[in-house]
């Protein structure tokens, strides 16, 4: 078995290409940029948990730049939030390189998974609040602090609802003594049942800008920071290069886009709560699995 210290940059790239081809990993866009960082972390002998903790600082630095309230500082801050997404790919890669059985629940170290989960909450809080404070400085209105708070709430709730759901579902598996059912299989089945029919279908415009039954890429969490950078550059160019006044009633393109994303995220959370209450996915699936066991 190849030791982690002997792995080459080319080896890591090949593993990533295989994962991308098999579609067994998330963050496919950011994964393509994580290779040099993963290589450095492996060569430095950093543990997956250390990589996750190190990633706490990317949103913190990004927050610092966001609240300065200029186009240049906002774009700089958003790049750090994109860096978070890139580094968020690295802890799992490092774990699999150092321990080929890292994805096996019987051999997985939970500290890395725990800190990785915490980092997602840090990302949401610093991004939402940073945008709110930054826009209030840029446009001169405290209204945008409130918008940032609301965005933060719904970004955080989206993560919390999924995390808490998985936690209670796993607790149900233990309480009902469904020992022969693997955690990964059961949780995967639950997620599949909840998301059934919610994938965005239709033409390209609907996949990009559609709102229901699932948000298009225009509103997605993964592309939020890059979209904000594009909108900020457009707003700056219109104001400074073409002398076009696009800030009306203290509400510019950036504020409009953030408002739209906040509204879509709020709707997404509301629909999730409604569907969970109506269909009782966790209880019904547990009863189904228990029936199969019996």
CSV table of C-alpha atoms in Angstrom, one decimal:
chain,number,residue,atom,x,y,z
A,1,UNK,CA,0.0,0.0,0.0
A,2,UNK,CA,1.4,3.4,-1.0
A,3,UNK,CA,2.3,5.6,1.9
A,4,UNK,CA,0.7,9.1,2.1
A,5,UNK,CA,4.1,10.8,2.2
A,6,UNK,CA,5.1,9.2,-1.1
A,7,UNK,CA,2.1,10.2,-3.1
A,8,UNK,CA,2.7,12.6,-6.0
A,9,UNK,CA,0.8,15.6,-7.3
A,10,UNK,CA,-0.1,13.5,-10.4
A,11,UNK,CA,-1.5,10.7,-8.2
A,12,UNK,CA,-3.8,13.2,-6.4
A,13,UNK,CA,-4.9,14.6,-9.7
A,14,UNK,CA,-5.7,11.1,-11.0
A,15,UNK,CA,-7.7,10.3,-7.9
A,16,UNK,CA,-9.7,13.5,-8.3
A,17,UNK,CA,-10.4,12.8,-12.0
A,18,UNK,CA,-11.7,9.3,-11.1
A,19,UNK,CA,-14.0,10.7,-8.4
A,20,UNK,CA,-15.3,13.4,-10.7
A,21,UNK,CA,-16.0,10.8,-13.4
A,22,UNK,CA,-17.8,8.5,-11.0
A,23,UNK,CA,-19.7,11.5,-9.6
A,24,UNK,CA,-19.1,10.2,-6.1
A,25,UNK,CA,-18.1,13.5,-4.6
A,26,UNK,CA,-19.7,17.0,-4.2
A,27,UNK,CA,-18.3,20.4,-5.0
A,28,UNK,CA,-17.2,19.3,-8.5
A,29,UNK,CA,-16.4,22.9,-9.6
A,30,UNK,CA,-14.2,23.6,-6.5
A,31,UNK,CA,-12.7,20.2,-6.5
A,32,UNK,CA,-10.8,21.0,-9.7
A,33,UNK,CA,-8.8,23.7,-7.9
A,34,UNK,CA,-8.0,21.8,-4.7
A,35,UNK,CA,-5.1,19.6,-6.0
A,36,UNK,CA,-2.2,21.9,-4.9
A,37,UNK,CA,-3.6,22.5,-1.5
A,38,UNK,CA,-4.3,18.8,-0.9
A,39,UNK,CA,-0.8,18.0,-2.0
A,40,UNK,CA,0.7,20.5,0.4
A,41,UNK,CA,-1.4,19.3,3.3
A,42,UNK,CA,-0.4,15.7,2.7
A,43,UNK,CA,3.3,16.6,2.4
A,44,UNK,CA,3.1,18.6,5.6
A,45,UNK,CA,1.5,15.6,7.4
A,46,UNK,CA,-1.6,17.6,8.4
A,47,UNK,CA,-4.6,15.6,9.7
A,48,UNK,CA,-8.0,16.0,8.1
A,49,UNK,CA,-9.2,17.6,11.3
A,50,UNK,CA,-6.3,20.2,11.2
A,51,UNK,CA,-7.3,21.0,7.6
A,52,UNK,CA,-10.9,21.6,8.6
A,53,UNK,CA,-9.8,23.8,11.5
A,54,UNK,CA,-7.5,25.8,9.3
A,55,UNK,CA,-10.4,26.4,7.0
A,56,UNK,CA,-12.2,28.3,9.8
A,57,UNK,CA,-10.0,31.3,9.0
A,58,UNK,CA,-11.0,31.7,5.3
A,59,UNK,CA,-14.5,33.0,6.2
A,60,UNK,CA,-13.1,35.1,9.0
A,61,UNK,CA,-10.7,36.9,6.6
A,62,UNK,CA,-13.4,37.2,4.0
A,63,UNK,CA,-15.7,38.8,6.6
A,64,UNK,CA,-13.0,41.4,7.4
A,65,UNK,CA,-12.9,42.5,3.8
A,66,UNK,CA,-16.6,42.4,3.2
A,67,UNK,CA,-17.4,44.8,6.1
A,68,UNK,CA,-15.0,47.4,4.7
A,69,UNK,CA,-17.7,48.5,2.3
A,70,UNK,CA,-16.0,49.1,-1.0
A,71,UNK,CA,-16.3,47.2,-4.3
A,72,UNK,CA,-12.6,46.2,-4.2
A,73,UNK,CA,-12.8,44.9,-0.6
A,74,UNK,CA,-16.0,43.1,-1.2
A,75,UNK,CA,-14.6,41.2,-4.2
A,76,UNK,CA,-11.5,40.4,-2.3
A,77,UNK,CA,-13.6,39.1,0.6
A,78,UNK,CA,-15.7,37.0,-1.7
A,79,UNK,CA,-12.5,35.3,-3.1
A,80,UNK,CA,-11.8,34.1,0.5
A,81,UNK,CA,-15.3,32.5,0.7
A,82,UNK,CA,-14.5,30.8,-2.6
A,83,UNK,CA,-11.2,29.7,-1.1
A,84,UNK,CA,-13.2,28.1,1.7
A,85,UNK,CA,-15.1,26.0,-0.8
A,86,UNK,CA,-11.9,24.9,-2.4
A,87,UNK,CA,-10.3,24.0,1.0
A,88,UNK,CA,-13.5,22.3,2.0
A,89,UNK,CA,-12.7,19.6,-0.6
A,90,UNK,CA,-9.2,19.0,0.9
A,91,UNK,CA,-10.0,17.5,4.3
A,92,UNK,CA,-11.8,14.6,2.7
A,93,UNK,CA,-9.1,14.1,0.2
A,94,UNK,CA,-6.4,14.1,2.8
A,95,UNK,CA,-8.4,11.6,4.9
A,96,UNK,CA,-8.7,9.2,2.0
A,97,UNK,CA,-5.1,9.5,1.1
A,98,UNK,CA,-3.9,8.9,4.7
A,99,UNK,CA,-6.4,6.2,5.4
A,100,UNK,CA,-8.0,4.3,2.5
A,101,UNK,CA,-10.7,3.1,4.9
A,102,UNK,CA,-11.6,6.7,5.9
A,103,UNK,CA,-15.1,6.5,4.4
A,104,UNK,CA,-15.8,3.3,6.3
A,105,UNK,CA,-17.9,4.1,9.4
A,106,UNK,CA,-16.0,1.5,11.4
A,107,UNK,CA,-12.6,3.2,10.7
A,108,UNK,CA,-13.6,6.8,10.2
A,109,UNK,CA,-12.3,9.5,12.6
A,110,UNK,CA,-15.2,11.6,13.7
A,111,UNK,CA,-13.2,14.7,14.7
A,112,UNK,CA,-12.5,15.6,11.1
A,113,UNK,CA,-16.2,15.2,10.2
A,114,UNK,CA,-17.2,17.2,13.2
A,115,UNK,CA,-14.9,20.2,12.5
A,116,UNK,CA,-15.9,20.1,8.8
A,117,UNK,CA,-19.5,20.4,9.8
A,118,UNK,CA,-18.8,23.3,12.2
A,119,UNK,CA,-16.9,25.1,9.4
A,120,UNK,CA,-20.1,25.2,7.2
A,121,UNK,CA,-21.9,27.2,10.0
A,122,UNK,CA,-19.0,29.6,10.3
A,123,UNK,CA,-19.1,30.1,6.5
A,124,UNK,CA,-22.8,30.9,6.5
A,125,UNK,CA,-22.7,33.3,9.5
A,126,UNK,CA,-19.6,35.3,8.3
A,127,UNK,CA,-20.9,35.5,4.7
A,128,UNK,CA,-24.4,36.6,5.5
A,129,UNK,CA,-23.4,39.1,8.2
A,130,UNK,CA,-20.4,40.3,6.2
A,131,UNK,CA,-22.6,41.1,3.2
A,132,UNK,CA,-25.2,42.9,5.3
A,133,UNK,CA,-22.6,45.1,7.1
A,134,UNK,CA,-20.7,45.7,3.9
A,135,UNK,CA,-23.7,46.8,1.9
A,136,UNK,CA,-24.8,49.1,4.7
A,137,UNK,CA,-21.4,50.8,4.5
A,138,UNK,CA,-21.5,50.9,0.7
A,139,UNK,CA,-25.0,52.2,0.3
A,140,UNK,CA,-25.2,54.2,3.5
A,141,UNK,CA,-28.3,52.4,5.0
A,142,UNK,CA,-28.7,50.2,8.0
A,143,UNK,CA,-31.5,48.4,6.2
A,144,UNK,CA,-28.9,46.1,4.7
A,145,UNK,CA,-27.7,44.9,8.1
A,146,UNK,CA,-31.2,43.5,8.6
A,147,UNK,CA,-31.0,41.9,5.2
A,148,UNK,CA,-27.7,40.3,6.1
A,149,UNK,CA,-29.2,39.0,9.4
A,150,UNK,CA,-32.2,37.4,7.5
A,151,UNK,CA,-29.8,35.9,4.9
A,152,UNK,CA,-27.6,34.5,7.6
A,153,UNK,CA,-30.6,32.9,9.4
A,154,UNK,CA,-31.8,31.1,6.3
A,155,UNK,CA,-28.3,30.0,5.1
A,156,UNK,CA,-27.8,28.6,8.6
A,157,UNK,CA,-31.2,27.0,8.8
A,158,UNK,CA,-30.7,25.2,5.5
A,159,UNK,CA,-27.6,23.5,7.0
A,160,UNK,CA,-29.1,22.9,10.4
A,161,UNK,CA,-32.3,21.3,9.2
A,162,UNK,CA,-30.3,18.7,7.3
A,163,UNK,CA,-27.8,18.1,10.0
A,164,UNK,CA,-30.4,17.7,12.8
A,165,UNK,CA,-32.6,15.6,10.5
A,166,UNK,CA,-29.7,13.2,10.0
A,167,UNK,CA,-28.9,13.1,13.7
A,168,UNK,CA,-32.4,12.3,14.8
A,169,UNK,CA,-32.8,9.7,12.0
A,170,UNK,CA,-29.7,7.9,13.1
A,171,UNK,CA,-30.9,8.1,16.6
A,172,UNK,CA,-34.1,6.4,15.4
A,173,UNK,CA,-32.1,3.6,13.8
A,174,UNK,CA,-30.3,3.0,17.0
A,175,UNK,CA,-33.5,3.1,19.2
A,176,UNK,CA,-35.3,0.7,16.9
A,177,UNK,CA,-32.2,-1.6,16.9
A,178,UNK,CA,-31.9,-1.7,13.1
A,179,UNK,CA,-28.4,-2.9,13.5
A,180,UNK,CA,-28.1,-4.7,10.1
A,181,UNK,CA,-29.0,-1.5,8.2
A,182,UNK,CA,-26.0,0.6,7.4
A,183,UNK,CA,-26.1,4.2,8.3
A,184,UNK,CA,-24.9,5.4,4.9
A,185,UNK,CA,-27.6,3.4,3.1
A,186,UNK,CA,-30.4,4.5,5.4
A,187,UNK,CA,-29.5,8.2,5.3
A,188,UNK,CA,-29.0,8.0,1.6
A,189,UNK,CA,-32.5,6.5,1.2
A,190,UNK,CA,-34.0,9.3,3.3
A,191,UNK,CA,-32.3,12.1,1.3
A,192,UNK,CA,-33.4,10.4,-1.9
A,193,UNK,CA,-37.0,10.2,-0.7
A,194,UNK,CA,-37.1,13.9,0.3
A,195,UNK,CA,-35.5,15.1,-2.9
A,196,UNK,CA,-37.6,12.9,-5.2
A,197,UNK,CA,-39.1,15.1,-7.9
A,198,UNK,CA,-37.3,18.2,-6.6
A,199,UNK,CA,-34.5,18.2,-9.0
A,200,UNK,CA,-34.7,21.1,-11.5
A,201,UNK,CA,-35.9,19.9,-14.8
A,202,UNK,CA,-36.6,21.7,-18.1
A,203,UNK,CA,-34.6,24.0,-20.3
A,204,UNK,CA,-31.3,25.8,-19.5
A,205,UNK,CA,-33.0,29.0,-18.4
A,206,UNK,CA,-35.1,27.0,-15.8
A,207,UNK,CA,-32.1,25.2,-14.6
A,208,UNK,CA,-30.2,28.5,-14.1
A,209,UNK,CA,-33.0,30.8,-12.9
A,210,UNK,CA,-35.8,28.5,-11.8
A,211,UNK,CA,-37.2,28.8,-8.3
A,212,UNK,CA,-39.5,25.9,-7.8
A,213,UNK,CA,-39.4,22.9,-7.1
A,214,UNK,CA,-35.7,23.5,-6.4
A,215,UNK,CA,-33.5,26.7,-6.8
A,216,UNK,CA,-31.6,27.1,-10.0
A,217,UNK,CA,-27.8,27.6,-10.1
A,218,UNK,CA,-28.4,31.4,-10.0
A,219,UNK,CA,-29.4,31.1,-6.4
A,220,UNK,CA,-27.3,28.1,-5.3
A,221,UNK,CA,-25.0,28.2,-2.3
A,222,UNK,CA,-22.1,26.8,-4.3
A,223,UNK,CA,-22.2,29.6,-6.9
A,224,UNK,CA,-23.3,32.4,-4.6
A,225,UNK,CA,-19.8,33.9,-4.1
A,226,UNK,CA,-18.8,33.8,-7.8
A,227,UNK,CA,-22.2,35.3,-8.8
A,228,UNK,CA,-21.7,38.1,-6.2
A,229,UNK,CA,-18.3,38.9,-7.7
A,230,UNK,CA,-19.8,39.1,-11.2
A,231,UNK,CA,-22.6,41.4,-10.0
A,232,UNK,CA,-20.2,43.6,-8.0
A,233,UNK,CA,-18.0,44.0,-11.1
A,234,UNK,CA,-21.0,44.8,-13.3
A,235,UNK,CA,-22.3,47.4,-10.8
A,236,UNK,CA,-18.9,49.0,-10.5
A,237,UNK,CA,-18.4,49.1,-14.2
A,238,UNK,CA,-21.9,50.7,-14.8
A,239,UNK,CA,-21.3,53.4,-12.2
A,240,UNK,CA,-17.7,54.3,-12.8
A,241,UNK,CA,-17.1,53.5,-16.5
A,242,UNK,CA,-20.4,54.3,-18.1
A,243,UNK,CA,-21.8,56.8,-15.6
A,244,UNK,CA,-25.0,54.8,-15.3
A,245,UNK,CA,-26.8,55.3,-12.0
A,246,UNK,CA,-28.1,51.9,-11.0
A,247,UNK,CA,-28.4,52.6,-7.3
A,248,UNK,CA,-32.0,53.6,-6.9
A,249,UNK,CA,-33.4,54.3,-3.4
A,250,UNK,CA,-30.2,53.0,-1.9
A,251,UNK,CA,-30.8,49.7,-3.7
A,252,UNK,CA,-28.2,48.5,-6.3
A,253,UNK,CA,-27.6,45.4,-8.3
A,254,UNK,CA,-25.7,43.7,-5.5
A,255,UNK,CA,-28.5,44.4,-3.0
A,256,UNK,CA,-31.1,43.2,-5.5
A,257,UNK,CA,-29.3,39.9,-6.1
A,258,UNK,CA,-28.8,39.3,-2.4
A,259,UNK,CA,-32.5,40.1,-1.8
A,260,UNK,CA,-33.5,37.5,-4.5
A,261,UNK,CA,-31.2,34.8,-3.0
A,262,UNK,CA,-32.6,35.5,0.5
A,263,UNK,CA,-36.2,35.2,-0.7
A,264,UNK,CA,-35.4,31.9,-2.5
A,265,UNK,CA,-33.6,30.5,0.4
A,266,UNK,CA,-36.5,31.5,2.7
A,267,UNK,CA,-38.9,29.7,0.4
A,268,UNK,CA,-36.7,26.7,0.2
A,269,UNK,CA,-36.6,26.3,4.0
A,270,UNK,CA,-40.3,26.8,4.2
A,271,UNK,CA,-41.0,24.1,1.7
A,272,UNK,CA,-38.7,21.7,3.4
A,273,UNK,CA,-40.5,22.3,6.8
A,274,UNK,CA,-43.9,21.8,5.1
A,275,UNK,CA,-42.9,18.6,3.3
A,276,UNK,CA,-41.2,17.2,6.4
A,277,UNK,CA,-44.3,17.8,8.5
A,278,UNK,CA,-46.8,16.6,5.9
A,279,UNK,CA,-45.0,13.4,4.8
A,280,UNK,CA,-43.2,12.5,8.0
A,281,UNK,CA,-40.2,11.1,6.0
A,282,UNK,CA,-38.1,10.0,8.9
A,283,UNK,CA,-40.8,8.1,10.8
A,284,UNK,CA,-42.3,6.5,7.7
A,285,UNK,CA,-38.9,5.3,6.5
A,286,UNK,CA,-37.9,3.9,9.9
A,287,UNK,CA,-41.2,2.0,10.1
A,288,UNK,CA,-40.6,0.7,6.5
A,289,UNK,CA,-37.1,-0.4,7.4
A,290,UNK,CA,-38.3,-2.0,10.7
A,291,UNK,CA,-41.0,-3.9,8.8
A,292,UNK,CA,-38.4,-5.3,6.4
A,293,UNK,CA,-36.3,-6.4,9.4
A,294,UNK,CA,-39.3,-8.2,10.9
